[in-house]
Amino acid sequence: MAAPAPNTQQEMRRRNLARVLHAVADGGPRSRAAVAARIGLTRTAVSTLVDELLGAGLLVELGPGRSGAVGRPGTALALSDSGPCGIGAEIGVDHLAVCAVDLRGEVRARTAMDAANRDSDPGPVLKQLARLVEEVANEARGLGLRPAGLAVAVPGLVARGTTTVVQAPNLGWTDLDLAAHLGGGALGTGALTGGGGFGGAGGGTAVCSIDNEANLGALAELWLGGHTPPPGDLVHVSAEIGIGAAIVVDGELLRGTRGFAGELGHVPVRPEGRPCACGGIGCLEQYAGEEAVLRAAGLDPRATAAQYPGPGARIDLLATRAEGGDRAVLGALAEAGSALGTALTGAVNLLDPQTVVLGGALARLAPWLLPSLEHELGRRLAGPPPVSVSRLGAEGPLLGAAHSVVRAVLDDPMAHRA
Amino acid sequence: MAAPAPNTQQEMRRRNLARVLHAVADGGPRSRAAVAARIGLTRTAVSTLVDELLGAGLLVELGPGRSGAVGRPGTALALSDSGPCGIGAEIGVDHLAVCAVDLRGEVRARTAMDAANRDSDPGPVLKQLARLVEEVANEARGLGLRPAGLAVAVPGLVARGTTTVVQAPNLGWTDLDLAAHLGGGALGTGALTGGGGFGGAGGGTAVCSIDNEANLGALAELWLGGHTPPPGDLVHVSAEIGIGAAIVVDGELLRGTRGFAGELGHVPVRPEGRPCACGGIGCLEQYAGEEAVLRAAGLDPRATAAQYPGPGARIDLLATRAEGGDRAVLGALAEAGSALGTALTGAVNLLDPQTVVLGGALARLAPWLLPSLEHELGRRLAGPPPVSVSRLGAEGPLLGAAHSVVRAVLDDPMAHRA
């Protein structure tokens, strides 16, 4: 949740440095006076803070611009395009992907590959991921950027505050410390980074975090989803193979005691219905997960997966058939939308979110899910929240990972100075 | 959520005053040195802050005690028993209650009366409540206390950040600004306080807040429930006539965008089951609410309510019959426990709470609800959280209301100095 309250001058200065950086990040290039006006500190105090951030290579001056003060031109401040960058990685069931995002939020390097990670041995998968991370980190260094840390999105439950994947059912991984496997807990000096290390020579701290893909997708939606202002309270539902959700409360992820919050896929929607792999009964995933939808459409999930491997291939198949008016597929998607609506009715009653966003594979299939989903919300709730479709699609978790590193730099700039 | 970060010396001082006061509140009487050790400030800084709090009549000195410093006796500091106090009030369907709680958390005055508030005209109910508040406030003043504010618990939805009851179905109230009806928004100078005003002469700020009874019950559980340490993440389920819940995340109430979060009673548990008064279908309340349980036990809800009026009377009836082995009542309670378990399965999947607590009427009926409730959680969840029973029982919301005023004083002491 919120950062601890500062109790010393030193902590207050750190906090104010972050506020200056966020003011430039949120509002685009602006003068010292405009920053001062925005964050409510004096012009003098802001100038001192800005000098420190310029010296640290986190801000740059763009040359004369318009100041907030009447008639007086000021120098516009902008985030550096050659300072620290965040490396994001994604382990999907069918693919691996890595990207580098600079302080301004721009993707500067990216790579991806198809992979057969279902029920896999983690060793080779993580070795391959480390190679991709090194490739992207080197490309970023070639552009003058300094990788400040790595965040990895995984389709599974991650123990809160750790780098341990407790359970990733589709990968077949349990109780696996990813940081340890990726070359040492710090990730700053292991195999993953090819010895180069993250953070540069100036004492930068390498950030390594592992998070659930649904959580990172929701953060991406919050930061990059084009909402103005960003919603404070959000339920973000996404799907790759399973169905995940992430809950944002007052602008922060709700993680739960163990880190397992947001398991919308296992909310009972047909309480005496089909048994679920989780051990539960009638879980949403049994009615709206990829396998359930394929089955309801008359397709054998295993055979279809063999015939259409790779990221998004079965989702594309369903979308194409739905576009072509395939009645079995349309019926299956309507049934999935209805099940989603029942589960979301429970979530809305419990959480009272400002909005519900469909992301990941659900965004692609939204045209055929939404009518029955919204019908279900409408018959169960007096004032259902709006349901929107993410414009980030399947890129959400990867972008959320990289941006989470960038946010860590913005939140504590002095730990990442050059 | 968390208080805004201080950006000035003045705000930092206010924050540190609150930290000193909380250190004494949480740990009982202790020396300046022990306070300094606990909150990580210097002894000198703490002494200055303590002097201010002594002068403000919020702390008192108990005489020589054991200091944290080796061999050196210190004066033990304690919260004042004649400083500000919080007034809590509860509007129940069958009763009204008011109490005064001092800074130490002790109930110093209390009054209650049976009342027929179902489908009532709010005017007379609120006039009666104002009389009770005045009675208790005067009693508190007679004990040397200064009422610092009033918080009111209501069985309904309260718009977030306002004093407006949007809907209280069992009272029959909608869109009612309680503060306005209770004699002016400030509540400091209206009919409610008999002109005496809250907050005393020293510039104290009157706190008037209206909150959902389930929310205040959950806060009471967090503050007074005897949990050491208090759980950070909690689902607190309570019942008067309807079923309510409150969700605590990282020690704070999750309120939702409109303030309507925690509506466990309207989570679908039999998705194509009975229509609910809320407009939904198969809501938990239709299977575990008081009327549903009476009906399932073969009792007519209206006739039973007429025969057993007053707070808790039907709950007592059900408990007495269950104790006597009444098979219809035992069956009805088992069915209600099972429905609660299904709804809580959804809540646990979404929220991953550390613990679930049954409060209010559910605490009284827990012996007969728990077996089927826990069975249901066990067959649906791999690692269900522990379910415990509140020791506060039906007193929770009233105590939570009064304590919320006391917490407001502890959080911002200088607004409440004598």
Tab-separated table of C-alpha atoms in Angstrom, chain A residues 1-9 12 15-16 19 39 41 160 232-233 245 247 249-250 253-264 266-272 278-283 342-343 345-355 376 378-384, chain B residues 1-9 12 15-16 19 39 41 160 232-233 245 247 249-250 253-264 266-272 278-283 342-343 345-355 376 378-384:
chain	number	residue	atom	x	y	z
A	1	MET	CA	0.000	0.000	0.000
A	2	ALA	CA	1.159	3.599	0.560
A	3	ALA	CA	4.815	4.236	1.309
A	4	PRO	CA	5.663	4.590	4.991
A	5	ALA	CA	5.353	8.076	6.372
A	6	PRO	CA	8.637	9.987	6.459
A	7	ASN	CA	9.817	10.934	9.911
A	8	THR	CA	13.120	12.565	9.148
A	9	GLN	CA	14.380	15.372	6.945
A	12	MET	CA	11.141	13.912	3.446
A	15	ARG	CA	9.801	11.755	-0.848
A	16	ASN	CA	9.905	15.203	-2.407
A	19	ARG	CA	7.085	13.919	-6.107
A	39	ILE	CA	3.082	19.717	-5.895
A	41	LEU	CA	6.280	23.373	-2.705
A	160	ARG	CA	3.537	-12.032	-1.420
A	232	GLY	CA	-9.012	4.382	-8.186
A	233	ASP	CA	-11.010	1.181	-7.829
A	245	ALA	CA	-8.315	-10.997	-12.102
A	247	ILE	CA	-8.294	-5.824	-7.847
A	249	VAL	CA	-8.244	-0.288	-4.507
A	250	ASP	CA	-7.424	3.401	-4.153
A	253	LEU	CA	-3.158	-3.622	-6.029
A	254	LEU	CA	-5.045	-5.627	-3.443
A	255	ARG	CA	-2.674	-8.552	-2.931
A	256	GLY	CA	-4.206	-10.509	-0.061
A	257	THR	CA	-2.457	-12.084	2.894
A	258	ARG	CA	-0.528	-14.688	0.913
A	259	GLY	CA	-0.501	-12.720	-2.340
A	260	PHE	CA	-3.276	-14.860	-3.847
A	261	ALA	CA	-6.075	-12.283	-4.147
A	262	GLY	CA	-7.976	-11.866	-7.414
A	263	GLU	CA	-8.758	-15.530	-8.088
A	264	LEU	CA	-12.015	-14.746	-9.904
A	266	HIS	CA	-12.374	-19.983	-8.800
A	267	VAL	CA	-15.440	-18.103	-7.617
A	268	PRO	CA	-18.327	-20.621	-7.670
A	269	VAL	CA	-20.816	-19.753	-10.425
A	270	ARG	CA	-22.631	-23.117	-10.595
A	271	PRO	CA	-22.199	-24.128	-6.943
A	272	GLU	CA	-23.084	-27.771	-7.558
A	278	CYS	CA	-8.321	-26.542	-8.099
A	279	GLY	CA	-10.360	-28.973	-6.015
A	280	GLY	CA	-13.400	-26.694	-5.994
A	281	ILE	CA	-16.830	-27.169	-7.546
A	282	GLY	CA	-18.483	-25.130	-10.278
A	283	CYS	CA	-15.686	-22.547	-10.514
A	342	THR	CA	-22.407	-14.127	-12.377
A	343	ALA	CA	-18.893	-14.183	-10.900
A	345	THR	CA	-21.839	-9.835	-9.647
A	346	GLY	CA	-20.245	-11.280	-6.531
A	347	ALA	CA	-17.083	-9.244	-7.047
A	348	VAL	CA	-19.021	-6.010	-7.564
A	349	ASN	CA	-21.109	-6.603	-4.427
A	350	LEU	CA	-17.972	-7.194	-2.396
A	351	LEU	CA	-15.721	-4.524	-3.887
A	352	ASP	CA	-17.941	-1.787	-5.364
A	353	PRO	CA	-15.404	-0.989	-8.105
A	354	GLN	CA	-15.572	2.106	-10.236
A	355	THR	CA	-15.195	0.045	-13.383
A	376	GLU	CA	-26.196	-10.921	-16.375
A	378	GLY	CA	-28.075	-6.018	-15.339
A	379	ARG	CA	-30.441	-8.684	-14.028
A	380	ARG	CA	-28.513	-9.053	-10.766
A	381	LEU	CA	-27.325	-5.552	-9.830
A	382	ALA	CA	-29.267	-2.333	-9.327
A	383	GLY	CA	-26.442	-0.119	-10.557
A	384	PRO	CA	-23.823	-2.195	-12.376
B	1	MET	CA	-6.554	4.730	3.364
B	2	ALA	CA	-3.250	5.999	4.775
B	3	ALA	CA	-2.993	9.614	5.816
B	4	PRO	CA	-1.438	11.886	3.207
B	5	ALA	CA	2.325	12.162	3.376
B	6	PRO	CA	3.560	15.191	5.304
B	7	ASN	CA	5.527	17.663	3.243
B	8	THR	CA	6.183	20.353	5.787
B	9	GLN	CA	7.736	20.582	9.246
B	12	MET	CA	5.638	16.182	10.351
B	15	ARG	CA	2.270	13.200	12.545
B	16	ASN	CA	4.833	12.650	15.285
B	19	ARG	CA	2.750	8.567	16.776
B	39	ILE	CA	8.786	4.977	17.455
B	41	LEU	CA	12.779	9.204	17.514
B	160	ARG	CA	-18.591	7.365	0.847
B	232	GLY	CA	-4.129	-6.957	8.436
B	233	ASP	CA	-6.597	-8.622	6.086
B	245	ALA	CA	-19.754	-7.813	5.676
B	247	ILE	CA	-13.441	-6.088	4.270
B	249	VAL	CA	-7.134	-4.723	3.780
B	250	ASP	CA	-3.765	-3.851	5.283
B	253	LEU	CA	-11.568	-0.678	5.596
B	254	LEU	CA	-12.116	-1.326	1.916
B	255	ARG	CA	-14.990	1.070	1.184
B	256	GLY	CA	-15.443	0.866	-2.582
B	257	THR	CA	-16.052	3.683	-5.020
B	258	ARG	CA	-19.482	4.655	-3.720
B	259	GLY	CA	-18.897	3.329	-0.192
B	260	PHE	CA	-20.985	0.208	-0.872
B	261	ALA	CA	-18.295	-2.500	-0.626
B	262	GLY	CA	-18.837	-5.572	1.556
B	263	GLU	CA	-22.301	-6.527	0.315
B	264	LEU	CA	-21.753	-10.245	0.921
B	266	HIS	CA	-26.053	-10.085	-2.273
B	267	VAL	CA	-23.412	-12.407	-3.647
B	268	PRO	CA	-25.265	-15.044	-5.724
B	269	VAL	CA	-25.104	-18.450	-4.012
B	270	ARG	CA	-27.947	-20.141	-5.933
B	271	PRO	CA	-27.561	-18.248	-9.212
B	272	GLU	CA	-30.975	-19.282	-10.533
B	278	CYS	CA	-32.430	-6.048	-4.017
B	279	GLY	CA	-33.540	-7.040	-7.517
B	280	GLY	CA	-30.957	-9.809	-7.726
B	281	ILE	CA	-31.424	-13.581	-7.935
B	282	GLY	CA	-30.320	-16.218	-5.456
B	283	CYS	CA	-28.505	-13.775	-3.152
B	342	THR	CA	-20.441	-20.744	-0.692
B	343	ALA	CA	-20.508	-16.932	-0.616
B	345	THR	CA	-15.593	-19.138	-0.992
B	346	GLY	CA	-16.006	-16.404	-3.569
B	347	ALA	CA	-14.842	-13.744	-1.107
B	348	VAL	CA	-11.772	-15.770	-0.098
B	349	ASN	CA	-10.799	-16.372	-3.729
B	350	LEU	CA	-11.073	-12.675	-4.478
B	351	LEU	CA	-9.561	-11.252	-1.296
B	352	ASP	CA	-7.263	-13.895	0.224
B	353	PRO	CA	-7.976	-12.717	3.776
B	354	GLN	CA	-5.910	-13.768	6.764
B	355	THR	CA	-9.047	-14.692	8.672
B	376	GLU	CA	-18.412	-25.867	2.506
B	378	GLY	CA	-13.245	-27.216	2.943
B	379	ARG	CA	-14.805	-28.797	-0.129
B	380	ARG	CA	-14.238	-25.705	-2.254
B	381	LEU	CA	-10.873	-24.265	-1.151
B	382	ALA	CA	-7.434	-25.858	-0.993
B	383	GLY	CA	-6.321	-23.789	2.006
B	384	PRO	CA	-9.329	-22.148	3.660
